[in-house]
Short mmCIF file of C-alpha atoms in Angstrom, two decimals:
data_model
loop_
_atom_site.label_atom_id
_atom_site.label_comp_id
_atom_site.label_asym_id
_atom_site.label_seq_id
_atom_site.Cartn_x
_atom_site.Cartn_y
_atom_site.Cartn_z
CA MET M 23 40.48 16.07 14.78
CA PRO M 24 37.31 17.33 16.63
CA VAL M 25 34.20 15.30 16.58
CA ALA M 26 32.24 18.38 15.61
CA LEU M 27 34.61 19.04 12.47
CA VAL M 28 34.29 15.37 11.45
CA ILE M 29 30.33 15.48 11.64
CA LEU M 30 30.52 18.86 9.80
CA LEU M 31 32.68 17.44 6.87
CA LEU M 32 30.38 14.27 6.49
CA ASP M 33 27.30 16.48 6.62
CA ILE M 34 28.95 18.46 3.73
CA SER M 35 29.87 15.48 1.90
CA LEU M 36 26.47 13.90 1.80
CA ILE M 37 24.73 17.26 0.85
CA TYR M 38 27.00 17.52 -2.08
CA HIS M 39 26.38 13.79 -2.94
CA ALA M 40 22.74 14.45 -2.51
CA SER M 41 22.79 17.63 -4.82
CA ARG M 42 24.80 15.43 -7.58
CA THR M 43 22.24 12.45 -7.51
CA GLY M 44 19.05 14.79 -7.35
CA ARG M 45 18.23 13.99 -3.64
CA LEU M 46 18.85 17.34 -2.42
CA GLN M 47 15.23 17.82 -1.46
CA PRO M 48 14.31 16.90 1.59
CA TRP M 49 17.78 15.55 2.49
CA ALA M 50 19.83 18.72 2.65
CA TYR M 51 17.31 20.07 5.16
CA ILE M 52 17.08 16.83 7.23
CA ILE M 53 21.16 16.58 7.49
CA LEU M 54 21.51 20.10 8.29
CA MET M 55 18.66 20.32 11.09
CA VAL M 56 19.60 17.04 12.77
CA PRO M 57 23.42 16.57 12.55
CA LEU M 58 24.68 13.09 12.41
CA ILE M 59 21.43 11.60 12.82
CA GLY M 60 20.31 13.12 9.41
CA ALA M 61 23.62 11.99 7.95
CA LEU M 62 23.07 8.38 9.63
CA ALA M 63 19.62 8.25 7.93
CA TYR M 64 20.89 9.36 4.45
CA ILE M 65 23.59 6.56 4.59
CA VAL M 66 20.75 3.98 5.61
CA VAL M 67 17.97 5.14 3.27
CA GLU M 68 20.12 6.13 0.17
CA LEU M 69 23.54 4.95 0.09
CA ILE M 70 23.16 1.22 1.52
CA PRO M 71 20.24 0.33 -0.74
CA GLU M 72 22.42 1.87 -3.51
CA TRP M 73 25.38 -0.46 -2.70
CA TRP M 74 23.47 -3.56 -2.25
CA GLY M 75 20.88 -3.19 -4.85
CA GLY M 76 18.10 -5.85 -5.26
CA PRO M 77 14.19 -5.04 -5.21
CA GLY M 78 13.81 -5.75 -1.35
CA ALA M 79 16.25 -2.91 -0.57
CA ALA M 80 14.46 -0.43 -3.00
CA GLN M 81 11.42 -1.22 -1.30
CA ALA M 82 12.78 -0.74 2.25
CA ARG M 83 14.31 2.42 1.16
CA LYS M 84 11.06 3.72 -0.47
CA ARG M 85 9.15 2.87 2.74
CA VAL M 86 11.57 4.81 4.88
CA ALA M 87 11.73 7.64 2.37
CA ASN M 88 7.83 7.84 2.47
CA ARG M 89 8.07 8.32 6.22
CA LEU M 90 10.59 11.06 6.17
CA ASP M 91 8.86 12.85 3.30
CA PRO M 92 5.42 11.58 2.74
CA GLU M 93 4.52 14.18 0.44
CA LYS M 94 7.39 13.96 -1.99
CA ARG M 95 5.38 11.95 -4.72
CA TYR M 96 2.46 14.25 -4.14
CA ARG M 97 4.61 17.04 -5.16
CA GLU M 98 6.33 15.28 -8.11
CA LEU M 99 2.85 14.40 -9.49
CA SER M 100 1.46 17.99 -8.92
CA ASP M 101 4.41 19.19 -10.91
CA LYS M 102 3.75 16.76 -13.67
CA LEU M 103 0.10 17.72 -13.76
CA ALA M 104 1.14 21.42 -14.12
CA THR M 105 3.27 20.71 -16.91
CA SER M 106 0.99 18.19 -18.68
CA ASP M 107 -2.74 18.13 -17.65
CA THR M 108 -3.60 14.80 -19.00
CA ILE M 109 -6.29 12.18 -17.65
CA ALA M 110 -3.35 9.89 -16.63
CA ASN M 111 -1.38 12.40 -14.90
CA ARG M 112 -4.43 13.74 -12.92
CA ALA M 113 -5.74 10.33 -11.87
CA ALA M 114 -2.22 9.48 -10.65
CA LEU M 115 -2.31 12.57 -8.56
CA ALA M 116 -5.84 11.71 -7.37
CA ALA M 117 -4.64 8.17 -6.39
CA GLU M 118 -1.81 9.52 -4.43
CA CYS M 119 -3.97 12.13 -2.77
CA HIS M 120 -6.03 9.24 -1.41
CA THR M 121 -2.95 7.55 -0.20
CA ILE M 122 -1.87 10.35 1.82
CA GLY M 123 -5.30 11.52 3.03
CA ARG M 124 -6.13 14.27 0.79
CA PHE M 125 -9.26 12.87 0.10
CA GLU M 126 -11.39 16.02 -0.63
CA GLU M 127 -8.64 16.93 -3.22
CA ALA M 128 -8.81 13.33 -4.55
CA GLU M 129 -12.48 13.68 -5.11
CA GLY M 130 -12.05 16.85 -7.02
CA HIS M 131 -9.53 15.48 -9.38
CA TYR M 132 -11.96 12.54 -10.21
CA ASP M 133 -14.74 14.75 -10.75
CA HIS M 134 -12.54 16.70 -13.26
CA VAL M 135 -11.63 13.61 -15.20
CA LEU M 136 -15.16 12.13 -15.29
CA GLY M 137 -16.15 15.49 -16.86
CA LEU M 138 -13.81 14.84 -19.75
CA PRO M 139 -14.97 12.86 -22.83
CA GLN M 140 -12.33 10.11 -22.54
CA GLY M 141 -12.58 10.07 -18.63
CA ASP M 142 -15.95 8.69 -18.64
CA ASP M 143 -14.91 5.62 -17.10
CA PRO M 144 -16.50 3.37 -14.16
CA ALA M 145 -13.21 3.18 -12.59
CA TYR M 146 -12.88 6.84 -11.89
CA ALA M 147 -16.54 6.93 -10.69
CA LEU M 148 -15.62 4.01 -8.28
CA ALA M 149 -12.35 6.06 -7.11
CA LYS M 150 -14.50 9.00 -6.33
CA ALA M 151 -16.95 7.19 -4.24
CA GLN M 152 -13.90 5.75 -2.47
CA ALA M 153 -12.84 9.38 -1.69
CA GLN M 154 -16.02 10.15 -0.64
CA PHE M 155 -16.62 7.55 2.05
CA ALA M 156 -12.88 8.06 3.11
CA ARG M 157 -13.68 11.51 4.06
CA LYS M 158 -16.82 10.10 6.06
CA GLN M 159 -19.53 10.90 3.47
CA PRO M 160 -21.33 7.58 3.02
CA ALA M 161 -24.31 9.30 1.52
CA GLU M 162 -22.29 10.91 -1.16
CA ALA M 163 -20.45 7.51 -1.85
CA LEU M 164 -23.72 5.90 -1.85
CA ALA M 165 -25.01 8.22 -4.43
CA THR M 166 -22.00 8.10 -6.59
CA LEU M 167 -22.27 4.25 -6.50
CA ASP M 168 -25.87 4.26 -7.66
CA ALA M 169 -25.27 6.65 -10.42
CA LEU M 170 -22.45 4.34 -11.55
CA ARG M 171 -24.53 1.28 -11.58
CA GLU M 172 -27.22 3.16 -13.58
CA ARG M 173 -24.57 4.61 -16.19
CA TRP M 174 -22.56 1.30 -16.38
CA PRO M 175 -25.10 -1.70 -15.60
CA ASP M 176 -22.64 -4.26 -16.81
CA PHE M 177 -19.59 -2.99 -14.58
CA GLU M 178 -18.63 -5.38 -11.79
CA SER M 179 -16.21 -4.66 -9.12
CA ALA M 180 -15.90 -6.61 -5.76
CA GLU M 181 -14.36 -3.40 -4.14
CA GLY M 182 -17.26 -1.49 -5.28
CA HIS M 183 -19.72 -3.72 -3.89
CA LEU M 184 -18.02 -4.04 -0.63
CA LEU M 185 -17.88 -0.31 -0.52
CA TYR M 186 -21.90 0.11 -1.29
CA ALA M 187 -22.48 -2.44 1.52
CA ARG M 188 -20.19 -0.24 4.00
CA SER M 189 -22.00 2.77 2.96
CA LEU M 190 -25.33 1.35 3.60
CA ALA M 191 -24.11 0.34 7.18
CA GLU M 192 -22.79 3.83 7.88
CA LEU M 193 -26.11 5.17 7.13
CA GLY M 194 -27.87 2.92 9.50
CA ARG M 195 -29.52 0.93 6.65
CA LEU M 196 -28.52 -2.25 8.31
CA ASP M 197 -31.06 -5.00 6.62
CA GLU M 198 -29.85 -3.67 3.26
CA ALA M 199 -26.26 -3.75 4.43
CA LEU M 200 -26.66 -7.33 5.34
CA GLU M 201 -27.81 -8.37 2.15
CA GLU M 202 -25.13 -6.71 0.32
CA TYR M 203 -22.60 -8.25 2.62
CA GLN M 204 -23.99 -11.49 2.18
CA ALA M 205 -23.87 -11.31 -1.44
CA VAL M 206 -20.27 -9.77 -1.66
CA SER M 207 -18.84 -12.07 0.80
CA GLN M 208 -19.73 -15.09 -1.69
CA TYR M 209 -17.06 -14.07 -4.23
CA PHE M 210 -14.83 -10.82 -2.68
CA PRO M 211 -11.12 -12.14 -2.50
CA GLY M 212 -9.74 -12.23 1.00
CA ALA M 213 -11.24 -12.29 4.25
CA GLU M 214 -12.36 -8.56 4.66
CA ALA M 215 -16.10 -9.02 3.40
CA ARG M 216 -16.81 -12.04 5.46
CA VAL M 217 -15.23 -10.52 8.49
CA ARG M 218 -17.27 -7.12 8.10
CA TYR M 219 -20.39 -9.39 7.37
CA GLY M 220 -19.74 -11.20 10.52
CA LEU M 221 -19.38 -8.04 12.47
CA LEU M 222 -22.56 -6.58 11.35
CA LEU M 223 -24.39 -9.94 12.23
CA GLN M 224 -23.04 -9.54 15.75
CA LEU M 225 -24.23 -5.80 15.82
CA VAL M 226 -27.73 -6.78 15.15
CA GLY M 227 -27.87 -9.66 17.57
CA ARG M 228 -27.50 -12.37 15.19
CA THR M 229 -24.60 -13.98 17.14
CA ALA M 230 -24.75 -17.52 16.20
CA GLU M 231 -24.81 -16.73 12.47
CA ALA M 232 -21.94 -14.44 12.91
CA ARG M 233 -19.85 -17.33 14.56
CA ILE M 234 -20.82 -19.54 11.63
CA VAL M 235 -19.27 -16.85 9.22
CA PHE M 236 -16.19 -16.45 11.33
CA ASN M 237 -15.62 -20.31 11.89
CA GLU M 238 -16.20 -21.25 8.14
CA LEU M 239 -13.73 -18.44 7.07
CA LEU M 240 -11.06 -19.56 9.78
CA ILE M 241 -11.50 -23.22 8.49
CA GLN M 242 -11.14 -22.30 4.85
CA MET M 243 -7.95 -19.96 5.47
CA ARG M 244 -6.47 -22.88 7.40
CA ARG M 245 -6.06 -24.73 4.17
CA ALA M 246 -4.94 -21.91 2.10
CA PRO M 247 -1.12 -21.23 1.20
CA LYS M 248 0.85 -19.45 3.92
CA TYR M 249 1.36 -16.15 1.80
CA LEU M 250 -2.36 -15.94 1.51
CA ARG M 251 -2.78 -16.35 5.37
CA ASP M 252 -0.17 -13.70 5.83
CA ALA M 253 -1.81 -11.33 3.64
CA GLN M 254 -5.08 -11.67 5.39
CA ALA M 255 -3.53 -11.83 8.95
CA GLU M 256 -5.36 -8.65 10.05
CA TRP M 257 -8.79 -9.83 9.22
CA LEU M 258 -8.10 -13.43 10.49
CA SER M 259 -6.93 -11.96 13.62
CA ILE M 260 -10.49 -10.23 14.13
CA ALA M 261 -12.26 -13.40 13.28
CA GLU M 262 -10.44 -15.38 15.76
CA LYS M 263 -10.93 -12.67 18.42
CA GLN M 264 -14.59 -12.57 17.84
CA LEU M 265 -14.89 -16.28 18.27
CA SER M 266 -12.90 -16.55 21.57
CA THR M 267 -15.12 -13.82 23.09
#
């Protein structure tokens, strides 16, 4: 049997399987546009994890599927919102917008939610500020965070505090940023806040203080469990690099 015919039969079989299992989009397009390679991708991403099962396989499948069709979940959540415009559905779509880089749309969704009686929640205001910062509008993010603090004075968030410090730094208000970084680095989980604090200390010429921050962080993390060190590997690598220069 000719190889081309074998590939055609395989493609048809897999497209049929995809249609029966609700996976027609985007797989039909991928299989048809990239013969054999598309079929192999479908087998690796969809069939093998299905055969073997397990959470690890499911996570791998999700990662590969997201690379092949990064806006699949965005479309699903958009359809869900169109069917039922609830706070939960809109917030889920806003979060997905942030994940895939649609920051302006994410901000719009959070604005909408915050305007609703039951959406008056500091978590949504913080998420709006994160979207503003992500689209390179630190002044807007800072204004949103200031309004949040005034509206909900008892609300505490390490992520929000770090974002406040980062916004000040982006706006060139370095002395204020240093104060905020110093404060948030005392309780922020993980290494990011301390590394950012050390980097800003270096930027303003306070090199000796920066080295102390980096060194203390690395000493502390050497005593931490391996899974914590692995989770903070990116930031620890930056600290090590700064100390080696």
